Short mmCIF file of C-alpha atoms in Angstrom, two decimals:
data_model
loop_
_atom_site.label_atom_id
_atom_site.label_comp_id
_atom_site.label_asym_id
_atom_site.label_seq_id
_atom_site.Cartn_x
_atom_site.Cartn_y
_atom_site.Cartn_z
CA MET A 26 0.01 0.02 -0.02
CA ALA A 27 2.95 2.35 0.50
CA ASP A 28 3.56 2.29 -3.23
CA LEU A 29 0.07 3.72 -3.77
CA PHE A 30 1.27 7.24 -3.07
CA THR A 31 4.41 7.09 -5.19
CA ALA A 32 3.36 4.99 -8.15
CA PRO A 33 3.27 7.06 -11.36
CA GLU A 34 0.65 4.92 -13.06
CA ILE A 35 -2.41 6.19 -11.13
CA ASP A 36 -5.14 6.88 -13.71
CA PHE A 37 -6.86 9.96 -12.26
CA VAL A 38 -9.16 10.22 -15.30
CA GLY A 39 -10.40 6.72 -14.74
CA LEU A 40 -10.91 7.45 -11.08
CA LEU A 41 -12.63 10.76 -11.79
CA PRO A 42 -16.26 9.53 -11.28
CA MET A 43 -15.35 8.33 -7.74
CA LEU A 44 -13.44 11.54 -7.06
CA ILE A 45 -16.40 13.68 -8.12
CA VAL A 46 -18.72 11.90 -5.71
CA PHE A 47 -16.27 12.13 -2.79
CA VAL A 48 -15.61 15.81 -3.47
CA GLY A 49 -19.34 16.46 -3.68
CA GLY A 50 -19.82 14.77 -0.30
CA LEU A 51 -17.05 16.81 1.26
CA VAL A 52 -18.46 20.09 -0.18
CA GLY A 53 -21.85 19.13 1.29
CA CYS A 54 -20.19 18.70 4.70
CA LEU A 55 -18.76 22.24 4.38
CA VAL A 56 -22.19 23.56 3.42
CA GLU A 57 -23.57 22.02 6.60
CA GLY A 58 -20.89 23.70 8.63
CA PHE A 59 -20.99 27.21 7.14
CA ALA A 60 -24.25 27.78 5.32
CA GLY A 61 -27.23 29.31 7.09
CA ARG A 62 -30.08 27.09 8.20
CA ALA A 63 -32.48 28.52 5.68
CA GLN A 64 -30.11 27.98 2.75
CA ARG A 65 -29.00 24.43 3.40
CA TYR A 66 -31.82 22.62 1.67
CA ALA A 67 -31.72 24.94 -1.33
CA VAL A 68 -27.96 24.17 -1.70
CA GLN A 69 -27.71 20.51 -0.68
CA VAL A 70 -30.27 19.02 -3.01
CA PRO A 71 -28.97 20.66 -6.21
CA LEU A 72 -25.39 19.91 -5.14
CA ALA A 73 -26.14 16.21 -4.57
CA VAL A 74 -28.05 15.86 -7.82
CA ALA A 75 -25.42 17.74 -9.82
CA THR A 76 -22.69 15.57 -8.27
CA LEU A 77 -24.34 12.33 -9.25
CA VAL A 78 -25.19 13.58 -12.75
CA LEU A 79 -21.63 14.75 -13.33
CA ALA A 80 -20.24 11.44 -12.01
CA PHE A 81 -22.47 9.55 -14.42
CA VAL A 82 -21.45 11.71 -17.34
CA ALA A 83 -17.82 11.08 -16.50
CA LEU A 84 -18.48 7.34 -16.36
CA VAL A 85 -20.18 7.36 -19.76
CA VAL A 86 -17.81 9.75 -21.59
CA LEU A 87 -14.36 9.16 -20.05
CA ALA A 88 -14.32 5.83 -18.23
CA PRO A 89 -14.59 3.44 -21.25
CA ASP A 90 -11.29 4.72 -22.57
CA HIS A 91 -9.52 4.36 -19.22
CA GLN A 92 -9.85 0.68 -18.32
CA GLY A 93 -7.05 -1.06 -16.54
CA ILE A 94 -5.49 -1.74 -13.15
CA THR A 95 -4.43 1.41 -11.36
CA GLY A 96 -3.49 2.69 -7.94
CA ALA A 97 -0.49 0.34 -7.59
CA GLY A 98 -2.66 -2.59 -8.46
CA THR A 99 -5.32 -1.88 -5.87
CA VAL A 100 -8.12 -0.51 -8.12
CA ALA A 101 -9.57 -2.34 -11.12
CA LEU A 102 -11.29 -0.16 -13.71
CA ASP A 103 -12.80 -2.84 -15.87
CA GLY A 104 -16.22 -3.52 -17.48
CA PRO A 105 -18.01 -4.95 -14.44
CA ALA A 106 -16.66 -2.22 -12.17
CA GLN A 107 -17.76 0.62 -14.48
CA LEU A 108 -21.14 -0.87 -15.27
CA LEU A 109 -21.88 -1.41 -11.58
CA GLN A 110 -20.62 2.10 -10.72
CA GLY A 111 -22.97 3.55 -13.24
CA LEU A 112 -25.86 1.50 -11.87
CA ILE A 113 -25.06 2.66 -8.30
CA VAL A 114 -24.97 6.34 -9.42
CA VAL A 115 -28.29 6.08 -11.26
CA LEU A 116 -30.05 4.29 -8.40
CA ALA A 117 -28.56 6.73 -5.88
CA LEU A 118 -29.88 9.59 -7.91
CA LEU A 119 -33.45 8.17 -7.73
CA GLY A 120 -33.03 7.49 -4.05
CA MET A 121 -31.77 11.07 -3.46
CA LEU A 122 -34.83 12.49 -5.14
CA VAL A 123 -37.06 10.49 -2.79
CA MET A 124 -35.02 11.62 0.22
CA ALA A 125 -35.56 15.23 -0.86
CA GLU A 126 -39.41 14.93 -0.54
CA ARG A 127 -40.73 17.75 1.67
CA LEU A 128 -44.52 17.30 1.43
CA GLY A 129 -45.08 21.02 2.00
CA GLY A 130 -42.60 21.37 4.85
CA GLN A 131 -39.32 23.26 5.09
CA GLN A 132 -37.07 20.18 5.40
CA PRO A 133 -36.97 16.60 4.07
CA ASP A 134 -40.19 15.05 5.31
CA ALA A 135 -38.77 11.64 6.38
CA PHE A 136 -36.02 12.94 8.61
CA THR A 137 -36.05 14.29 12.17
CA GLN A 138 -34.96 17.85 12.90
CA SER A 139 -32.51 16.73 15.55
CA GLY A 140 -31.02 13.29 15.16
CA ALA A 141 -28.71 13.71 18.18
CA SER A 142 -31.58 14.43 20.62
CA ALA A 143 -33.45 11.79 22.58
CA PRO A 144 -36.91 11.06 21.15
CA GLY A 145 -39.55 13.27 22.80
CA SER A 146 -37.00 15.35 24.63
CA ALA A 147 -37.13 19.10 25.13
CA GLU A 148 -34.11 19.45 22.85
CA GLU A 149 -35.96 17.76 20.05
CA ALA A 150 -39.05 19.90 20.51
CA TYR A 151 -36.86 23.09 20.57
CA ALA A 152 -35.13 21.98 17.32
CA GLY A 153 -38.57 21.67 15.70
CA ARG A 154 -39.66 25.12 16.86
CA LEU A 155 -36.35 26.58 15.69
CA GLY A 156 -36.89 25.20 12.22
CA ALA A 157 -33.77 23.00 12.25
CA THR A 158 -33.11 20.80 9.22
CA THR A 159 -31.49 17.46 8.67
CA THR A 160 -29.93 18.19 5.33
CA GLU A 161 -26.76 16.34 6.32
CA VAL A 162 -28.44 13.25 4.88
CA PHE A 163 -27.34 14.39 1.40
CA PRO A 164 -23.57 14.60 1.95
CA LEU A 165 -23.74 11.40 4.05
CA THR A 166 -25.46 9.70 1.15
CA LEU A 167 -22.85 10.93 -1.33
CA LEU A 168 -20.03 9.67 0.87
CA SER A 169 -21.75 6.28 1.06
CA VAL A 170 -22.16 6.25 -2.71
CA GLY A 171 -18.45 7.02 -3.11
CA GLY A 172 -17.65 4.06 -0.86
CA MET A 173 -19.92 1.80 -2.94
CA MET A 174 -18.25 2.85 -6.17
CA LEU A 175 -14.84 2.05 -4.64
CA PHE A 176 -16.11 -1.23 -3.24
CA VAL A 177 -17.01 -2.66 -6.63
CA SER A 178 -13.60 -1.73 -8.13
CA ALA A 179 -11.30 -2.60 -5.21
CA ASN A 180 -8.62 -5.13 -6.29
CA ASP A 181 -7.04 -5.36 -2.81
CA LEU A 182 -8.53 -6.81 0.37
CA LEU A 183 -7.35 -3.86 2.49
CA LEU A 184 -8.87 -1.34 0.11
CA LEU A 185 -11.98 -3.49 0.01
CA PHE A 186 -12.28 -3.27 3.77
CA ILE A 187 -11.75 0.55 3.75
CA ALA A 188 -14.46 0.91 1.10
CA LEU A 189 -16.75 -1.32 3.17
CA GLU A 190 -16.44 1.02 6.14
CA VAL A 191 -16.79 4.16 4.02
CA LEU A 192 -20.08 2.93 2.61
CA SER A 193 -21.37 1.48 5.91
CA LEU A 194 -20.74 4.28 8.44
CA PRO A 195 -23.03 6.85 6.78
CA LEU A 196 -25.78 4.18 6.51
CA TYR A 197 -25.63 3.51 10.26
CA ILE A 198 -26.25 7.19 10.89
CA LEU A 199 -28.98 7.58 8.20
CA THR A 200 -30.86 4.64 9.67
CA GLY A 201 -31.31 6.49 12.99
CA LEU A 202 -32.70 9.71 11.62
CA ALA A 203 -36.36 8.85 11.07
CA ARG A 204 -38.73 11.67 11.82
CA ARG A 205 -41.47 9.36 13.05
CA ARG A 206 -41.17 6.35 15.40
CA ARG A 207 -37.87 7.67 16.62
CA LEU A 208 -37.17 4.97 19.17
CA LEU A 209 -37.68 2.28 16.53
CA SER A 210 -35.32 4.11 14.23
CA GLN A 211 -32.56 4.48 16.79
CA GLU A 212 -32.93 0.87 17.82
CA ALA A 213 -32.51 -0.11 14.16
CA SER A 214 -29.43 2.07 13.84
CA LEU A 215 -27.81 0.50 16.89
CA LYS A 216 -28.55 -3.05 15.70
CA TYR A 217 -27.21 -2.26 12.25
CA PHE A 218 -24.06 -0.72 13.72
CA LEU A 219 -23.32 -3.57 16.17
CA LEU A 220 -23.96 -6.42 13.73
CA GLY A 221 -22.17 -4.54 10.97
CA SER A 222 -19.14 -4.16 13.23
CA PHE A 223 -19.17 -7.89 13.89
CA SER A 224 -19.37 -8.64 10.15
CA SER A 225 -16.48 -6.22 9.43
CA ALA A 226 -14.42 -8.03 12.04
CA PHE A 227 -15.06 -11.37 10.32
CA PHE A 228 -14.07 -9.80 7.02
CA LEU A 229 -10.84 -8.44 8.44
CA PHE A 230 -9.99 -11.73 10.15
CA GLY A 231 -10.50 -13.56 6.84
CA ALA A 232 -8.39 -11.02 4.96
CA VAL A 233 -5.54 -11.59 7.46
CA LEU A 234 -5.76 -15.36 6.89
CA LEU A 235 -5.71 -14.87 3.14
CA TYR A 236 -2.63 -12.62 3.53
CA GLY A 237 -0.97 -15.34 5.57
CA PHE A 238 -1.75 -17.78 2.76
CA ALA A 239 -0.66 -15.63 -0.21
CA GLY A 240 1.70 -13.12 1.32
CA SER A 241 -0.38 -10.34 -0.38
CA MET A 242 -3.79 -8.77 -0.18
CA ARG A 243 -3.96 -8.19 -3.96
CA LEU A 244 -6.71 -10.34 -5.49
CA ASP A 245 -4.65 -11.34 -8.54
CA GLU A 246 -1.72 -12.38 -6.34
CA ILE A 247 -4.04 -14.46 -4.13
CA ALA A 248 -5.31 -16.20 -7.25
CA ALA A 249 -1.68 -16.88 -8.32
CA ALA A 250 -0.85 -18.28 -4.87
CA ILE A 251 -3.88 -20.65 -5.03
CA SER A 252 -2.63 -22.09 -8.29
CA SER A 253 0.90 -22.56 -7.11
CA THR A 254 0.71 -23.31 -3.32
CA ALA A 255 -0.35 -26.66 -1.80
CA GLY A 256 -0.84 -27.78 1.82
CA MET A 257 -2.13 -24.51 3.27
CA ASP A 258 -5.89 -25.03 3.08
CA GLY A 259 -6.00 -24.35 6.83
CA LEU A 260 -5.45 -20.68 6.01
CA LEU A 261 -7.10 -20.47 2.58
CA VAL A 262 -10.50 -21.99 3.21
CA PRO A 263 -11.30 -20.26 6.54
CA GLY A 264 -10.02 -17.02 5.03
CA ILE A 265 -12.38 -17.27 2.06
CA LEU A 266 -15.39 -18.15 4.19
CA LEU A 267 -14.72 -15.37 6.76
CA VAL A 268 -14.39 -12.73 4.05
CA ALA A 269 -17.56 -14.07 2.50
CA VAL A 270 -19.37 -13.61 5.83
CA GLY A 271 -18.63 -9.88 5.72
CA LEU A 272 -19.99 -9.63 2.22
CA LEU A 273 -23.01 -11.87 2.72
CA PHE A 274 -24.01 -9.74 5.74
CA LYS A 275 -24.24 -6.69 3.53
CA VAL A 276 -26.68 -8.37 1.16
CA GLY A 277 -28.79 -9.83 4.00
CA ALA A 278 -28.24 -13.47 2.99
CA VAL A 279 -29.26 -16.26 5.42
CA PRO A 280 -27.90 -16.89 8.07
CA PHE A 281 -26.58 -13.31 8.22
CA HIS A 282 -29.94 -11.68 7.70
CA ALA A 283 -31.20 -11.01 11.26
CA TRP A 284 -30.61 -7.24 10.95
CA THR A 285 -32.58 -6.82 7.76
CA PRO A 286 -36.23 -6.66 8.77
CA ASP A 287 -35.61 -4.53 11.88
CA VAL A 288 -33.38 -2.09 9.99
CA TYR A 289 -35.68 -1.89 6.94
CA GLN A 290 -38.66 -1.20 9.22
CA GLY A 291 -36.93 1.33 11.54
CA ALA A 292 -34.96 3.34 8.98
CA PRO A 293 -36.51 6.38 7.23
CA THR A 294 -38.34 4.85 4.30
CA PRO A 295 -36.36 6.69 1.58
CA VAL A 296 -33.14 5.45 3.23
CA THR A 297 -34.52 1.89 3.24
CA GLY A 298 -35.04 2.08 -0.49
CA PHE A 299 -31.61 3.48 -1.19
CA MET A 300 -29.95 0.97 1.14
CA ALA A 301 -31.89 -1.97 -0.29
CA ALA A 302 -30.98 -1.14 -3.90
CA CYS A 303 -27.53 0.38 -3.82
CA THR A 304 -25.95 -1.64 -1.01
CA LYS A 305 -26.90 -4.89 -2.78
CA VAL A 306 -25.25 -3.66 -6.03
CA ALA A 307 -22.11 -2.73 -4.21
CA ALA A 308 -21.86 -5.88 -2.12
CA PHE A 309 -22.60 -8.24 -4.95
CA GLY A 310 -20.14 -6.38 -7.17
CA ALA A 311 -17.42 -6.95 -4.57
CA MET A 312 -18.48 -10.52 -4.22
CA LEU A 313 -18.25 -11.16 -7.93
CA ARG A 314 -14.70 -9.79 -8.01
CA LEU A 315 -13.58 -11.78 -4.97
CA PHE A 316 -14.98 -15.10 -6.18
CA TYR A 317 -14.22 -14.73 -9.92
CA VAL A 318 -10.80 -13.08 -9.61
CA ALA A 319 -9.20 -14.04 -6.28
CA VAL A 320 -10.49 -17.46 -5.29
CA GLU A 321 -11.84 -19.07 -8.45
CA GLY A 322 -9.07 -21.70 -8.21
CA ALA A 323 -10.53 -22.84 -4.87
CA ARG A 324 -14.16 -22.96 -6.09
CA LEU A 325 -14.61 -26.59 -5.05
CA GLU A 326 -14.05 -25.52 -1.45
CA TRP A 327 -16.47 -22.58 -1.26
CA GLN A 328 -18.99 -23.07 -4.10
CA PRO A 329 -21.15 -25.65 -2.22
CA VAL A 330 -21.27 -23.30 0.78
CA VAL A 331 -22.43 -20.32 -1.30
CA ALA A 332 -25.00 -22.55 -3.11
CA THR A 333 -26.37 -23.63 0.32
CA VAL A 334 -26.54 -20.02 1.48
CA ALA A 335 -28.48 -19.19 -1.79
CA ALA A 336 -30.99 -21.97 -1.16
CA LEU A 337 -31.47 -21.00 2.52
CA SER A 338 -31.95 -17.36 1.60
CA MET A 339 -34.62 -18.12 -0.96
CA VAL A 340 -36.51 -20.49 1.35
CA VAL A 341 -36.27 -18.44 4.57
CA GLY A 342 -37.00 -15.11 2.81
CA ALA A 343 -40.04 -16.58 1.00
CA VAL A 344 -41.55 -18.46 3.94
CA LEU A 345 -41.12 -15.63 6.52
CA SER A 346 -42.42 -12.94 4.13
CA VAL A 347 -45.77 -14.73 4.06
CA VAL A 348 -46.41 -14.29 7.81
CA GLN A 349 -45.53 -10.55 7.93
CA THR A 350 -48.18 -7.90 8.50
CA ASP A 351 -46.00 -4.82 7.92
CA VAL A 352 -45.29 -3.72 4.31
CA LYS A 353 -41.69 -2.73 5.03
CA ARG A 354 -40.99 -6.03 6.70
CA ILE A 355 -42.55 -7.85 3.74
CA LEU A 356 -40.19 -6.04 1.44
CA ALA A 357 -37.32 -6.82 3.81
CA TYR A 358 -37.88 -10.55 3.74
CA SER A 359 -38.41 -10.18 0.03
CA SER A 360 -34.93 -8.69 -0.27
CA ILE A 361 -33.53 -11.75 1.59
CA ALA A 362 -35.14 -14.03 -0.98
CA HIS A 363 -33.87 -11.84 -3.83
CA ALA A 364 -30.33 -12.11 -2.36
CA GLY A 365 -30.74 -15.89 -2.78
CA PHE A 366 -31.90 -15.43 -6.39
CA ILE A 367 -28.84 -13.32 -7.17
CA LEU A 368 -26.49 -15.81 -5.46
CA THR A 369 -28.01 -18.45 -7.77
CA GLY A 370 -26.53 -16.61 -10.77
CA LEU A 371 -23.26 -15.81 -9.02
CA VAL A 372 -22.57 -19.44 -8.09
CA SER A 373 -22.60 -20.60 -11.65
CA MET A 374 -19.04 -19.31 -12.08
CA ASP A 375 -19.07 -18.50 -15.81
CA GLN A 376 -19.45 -15.37 -17.93
CA ALA A 377 -23.28 -15.90 -18.07
CA GLY A 378 -23.25 -15.87 -14.27
CA ILE A 379 -21.55 -12.51 -14.16
CA SER A 380 -23.82 -10.90 -16.76
CA SER A 381 -27.05 -12.36 -15.31
CA THR A 382 -26.05 -11.22 -11.80
CA MET A 383 -25.42 -7.65 -12.96
CA PHE A 384 -28.64 -7.63 -14.93
CA TYR A 385 -30.66 -8.86 -11.89
CA LEU A 386 -29.05 -6.19 -9.69
CA ALA A 387 -30.33 -3.55 -12.10
CA THR A 388 -33.86 -4.97 -12.24
CA TYR A 389 -34.09 -5.33 -8.48
CA GLY A 390 -32.77 -1.78 -7.86
CA PHE A 391 -35.26 -0.15 -10.20
CA MET A 392 -38.11 -2.08 -8.59
CA THR A 393 -37.12 -1.38 -4.99
CA ILE A 394 -36.64 2.39 -4.87
CA PRO A 395 -40.09 3.31 -6.30
CA ALA A 396 -41.73 0.69 -4.12
CA PHE A 397 -40.38 2.26 -0.91
CA ALA A 398 -41.13 5.71 -2.30
CA ILE A 399 -44.80 4.72 -2.58
CA VAL A 400 -44.72 3.21 0.95
CA ALA A 401 -43.50 6.57 2.26
CA LEU A 402 -46.55 8.41 0.85
CA VAL A 403 -49.23 6.22 2.54
CA ARG A 404 -50.09 7.96 5.85
CA SER A 405 -52.33 7.48 8.86
CA SER A 406 -52.68 9.81 11.77
CA GLY A 407 -49.60 11.79 10.79
CA THR A 408 -47.28 8.79 10.40
CA GLU A 409 -46.49 6.21 7.75
CA ALA A 410 -49.20 3.56 7.40
CA THR A 411 -47.21 0.33 6.92
CA GLN A 412 -49.65 -2.26 8.28
CA ILE A 413 -51.37 -4.31 5.57
CA GLY A 414 -54.78 -3.50 7.06
CA GLN A 415 -54.13 0.18 6.60
CA TRP A 416 -53.70 -0.32 2.83
CA SER A 417 -57.19 -1.82 2.47
CA GLY A 418 -59.15 -0.02 -0.27
CA LEU A 419 -56.19 2.14 -1.22
CA GLY A 420 -56.84 1.55 -4.91
CA ARG A 421 -60.06 3.55 -4.76
CA ARG A 422 -58.39 6.49 -3.01
CA ALA A 423 -55.27 6.69 -5.09
CA PRO A 424 -55.76 4.55 -8.21
CA TRP A 425 -52.64 5.71 -10.06
CA LEU A 426 -50.29 5.23 -7.14
CA SER A 427 -51.91 1.88 -6.35
CA ALA A 428 -51.52 0.79 -10.02
CA GLY A 429 -47.81 1.60 -9.91
CA PHE A 430 -47.37 -0.36 -6.65
CA THR A 431 -49.37 -3.27 -8.06
CA PHE A 432 -47.11 -3.42 -11.13
CA LEU A 433 -44.01 -3.41 -8.88
CA MET A 434 -45.47 -6.25 -6.83
CA LEU A 435 -45.92 -8.22 -10.05
CA ALA A 436 -42.32 -7.51 -10.94
CA PHE A 437 -41.13 -8.71 -7.47
CA ALA A 438 -43.13 -11.90 -8.07
CA GLY A 439 -41.46 -12.42 -11.46
CA ILE A 440 -44.61 -12.18 -13.60
CA PRO A 441 -43.85 -12.10 -17.39
CA LEU A 442 -43.50 -8.69 -19.14
CA THR A 443 -41.80 -7.31 -16.04
CA SER A 444 -38.07 -7.04 -15.37
CA GLY A 445 -38.45 -9.43 -12.45
CA PHE A 446 -39.29 -12.24 -14.87
CA THR A 447 -36.36 -11.58 -17.19
CA GLY A 448 -33.96 -11.23 -14.25
CA LYS A 449 -34.98 -14.49 -12.69
CA PHE A 450 -34.91 -16.27 -16.03
CA ALA A 451 -31.33 -15.03 -16.65
CA VAL A 452 -29.95 -16.22 -13.27
CA PHE A 453 -31.82 -19.48 -13.31
CA ALA A 454 -30.61 -20.24 -16.84
CA ALA A 455 -26.99 -19.56 -15.83
CA ALA A 456 -27.35 -21.86 -12.82
CA ILE A 457 -28.93 -24.66 -14.85
CA SER A 458 -26.13 -24.46 -17.48
CA GLN A 459 -23.57 -25.19 -14.73
CA GLY A 460 -25.34 -28.07 -13.06
CA TYR A 461 -27.28 -26.14 -10.42
CA ALA A 462 -30.76 -27.04 -11.66
CA TRP A 463 -31.76 -27.89 -8.08
CA LEU A 464 -31.15 -24.23 -7.09
CA ALA A 465 -33.29 -23.07 -9.97
CA VAL A 466 -36.12 -25.36 -8.81
CA ILE A 467 -35.92 -23.94 -5.30
CA GLY A 468 -35.89 -20.46 -6.81
CA VAL A 469 -39.12 -21.09 -8.80
CA LEU A 470 -40.83 -22.55 -5.74
CA ALA A 471 -39.70 -19.64 -3.56
CA SER A 472 -41.01 -17.19 -6.15
CA ALA A 473 -44.39 -18.90 -6.02
CA VAL A 474 -44.44 -18.59 -2.26
CA THR A 475 -43.52 -14.91 -2.26
CA ALA A 476 -46.12 -14.27 -4.94
CA TYR A 477 -48.79 -15.19 -2.37
CA ILE A 478 -48.03 -12.24 -0.09
CA TYR A 479 -47.61 -9.84 -3.00
CA PHE A 480 -51.02 -10.77 -4.44
CA ALA A 481 -52.59 -10.74 -0.95
CA LEU A 482 -51.46 -7.14 -0.55
CA VAL A 483 -52.70 -6.22 -4.04
CA VAL A 484 -56.11 -7.84 -3.42
CA ARG A 485 -56.39 -5.96 -0.13
CA MET A 486 -55.58 -2.70 -1.89
CA TRP A 487 -58.18 -3.05 -4.65
CA LEU A 488 -60.93 -5.19 -3.17
CA GLY A 489 -60.77 -4.56 0.57
CA ASP A 490 -62.91 -2.08 2.53
CA GLU A 491 -61.39 1.37 2.80
CA ALA A 492 -59.40 2.08 5.92
CA GLY A 493 -60.99 5.18 7.47
CA ASP A 494 -57.90 7.11 8.53
CA THR A 495 -55.50 6.15 5.73
CA GLN A 496 -54.52 8.91 3.30
CA VAL A 497 -52.00 9.34 0.48
CA ALA A 498 -49.80 12.36 0.70
CA ALA A 499 -49.46 14.43 -2.49
CA PRO A 500 -45.86 13.92 -3.68
CA SER A 501 -43.62 16.51 -5.18
CA LEU A 502 -42.22 16.30 -8.73
CA LEU A 503 -39.03 14.81 -7.38
CA THR A 504 -40.78 11.74 -5.96
CA ILE A 505 -43.09 11.44 -8.93
CA PHE A 506 -40.12 11.36 -11.25
CA ALA A 507 -38.39 8.67 -9.20
CA ILE A 508 -41.54 6.49 -9.13
CA VAL A 509 -42.35 6.93 -12.83
CA ALA A 510 -38.72 6.32 -13.83
CA GLY A 511 -38.51 3.15 -11.76
CA VAL A 512 -41.81 1.78 -13.04
CA ALA A 513 -40.90 2.65 -16.67
CA VAL A 514 -37.50 0.90 -16.42
CA THR A 515 -39.14 -2.14 -14.77
CA LEU A 516 -41.65 -2.33 -17.73
CA GLY A 517 -38.92 -1.60 -20.33
CA LEU A 518 -36.57 -4.33 -19.04
CA GLY A 519 -39.45 -6.80 -19.03
CA ILE A 520 -40.44 -6.07 -22.66
CA MET A 521 -37.01 -5.29 -24.15
CA PRO A 522 -34.29 -6.68 -21.90
CA SER A 523 -31.83 -7.26 -24.76
CA PRO A 524 -29.98 -3.85 -24.66
CA LEU A 525 -29.07 -4.17 -20.99
CA LEU A 526 -28.38 -7.91 -21.27
CA ASP A 527 -26.05 -7.27 -24.19
CA LEU A 528 -24.29 -4.48 -22.28
CA ALA A 529 -23.87 -6.76 -19.26
CA GLN A 530 -22.57 -9.58 -21.48
CA SER A 531 -20.04 -7.27 -23.21
CA THR A 532 -18.71 -5.91 -19.88
CA SER A 533 -18.60 -9.16 -17.97
CA VAL A 534 -14.86 -9.80 -18.15
CA PHE A 535 -12.70 -8.95 -15.12
CA LEU A 536 -9.20 -7.59 -15.47
CA ARG A 537 -6.62 -9.55 -13.50
#
């Protein structure tokens, strides 16, 4: 790592998209420190949006001509990294628009005015009377996005760990900033922080074991050591599995999923959507690079374990989603099942596995953010109405919003003409081609089970009696754009998936 600061071959143009996001986050922190209270929202939202747009333009215009290994071998700027970075930026932009929703107020509606105050305290009440804002969510989100972009391109275990912490620490804070149900939000933040710390420790312990095996933390050098070293499986196999624990925790795969429903329920709903979509892209991107670049030579040791985790995630996520009565917890257990679906594609260990995994990450992200954006708009007695019973008859009160949510539920279930169907077909086909037909069968059965709760919610929305105190807040243009864009992409990828599938296929080769 010492060579990182003296090596002449650092490609700053290739790193520019990440640098833009990190600089935008740091400028946002300065705005929080020096701008007046009344000006912060007016500055932070355009700054965050402009940062993400500029980063995406840099990715599209400059990055394709600057592929290679840079940063003294610690950063890989290849097709999968750049495609996943672009996906993270686009999804983060949609998530940021939902976070900026004010619903007629003077600050983002979902966030408390005083995150550091005890819920119900005099300090919190004073902050509300003073007109305090929680616009620090925007630079925190940018810093997390920067960590995610670095995470999918890290070619060194130490840099991978640093990126993991950079993306995680802002999320721990954002989870505890909910404006409503403050105690639940702070409890979720503490759980996420504690369990995330444990998973990071597992990751670091595994990285140390792999360093002891290979004498290096570079992924390509670990791969070279696997092909040339014998008799050290006592370091190699535990190292691989411990590093995998840290990554599987981030995607909420079983048995590392315990945090998911509580954190999804307690976090501000826009943060839940951002976290569910973007964190999965980042974690699976890092997992693809680790398994396909560093430890492919030891696949017989870890592949059965990952396949088992995929099966358990699909089964547990599907079965437990059926017994939930809270919409956010339904989507949380659904995300656990989807983690299993994505692992089904990853475990196939061929180029089709890479492309299908990246395609599924895109389909899941564009389904998830608008779904949580709609959840945030359904209100009862001044707070979010997330109980299934409170959604009864919603289709008659808000037919267009309910139609959009119904379509997203169909996509989650994998119904044809939605991106959910094409995504599942891609990962199951990749698994079957490599002898994992049994995983595909479990995936189809799990999809059928989860479809029950999705359709039960849809039936309650359209055919149930209207809940007397449930209302739908009128969204701003920002939230409307995020919902419409997500629904449109979900429909588009269901009808015409070929452009994105071809792009994923053409960028599915890792540099070593």
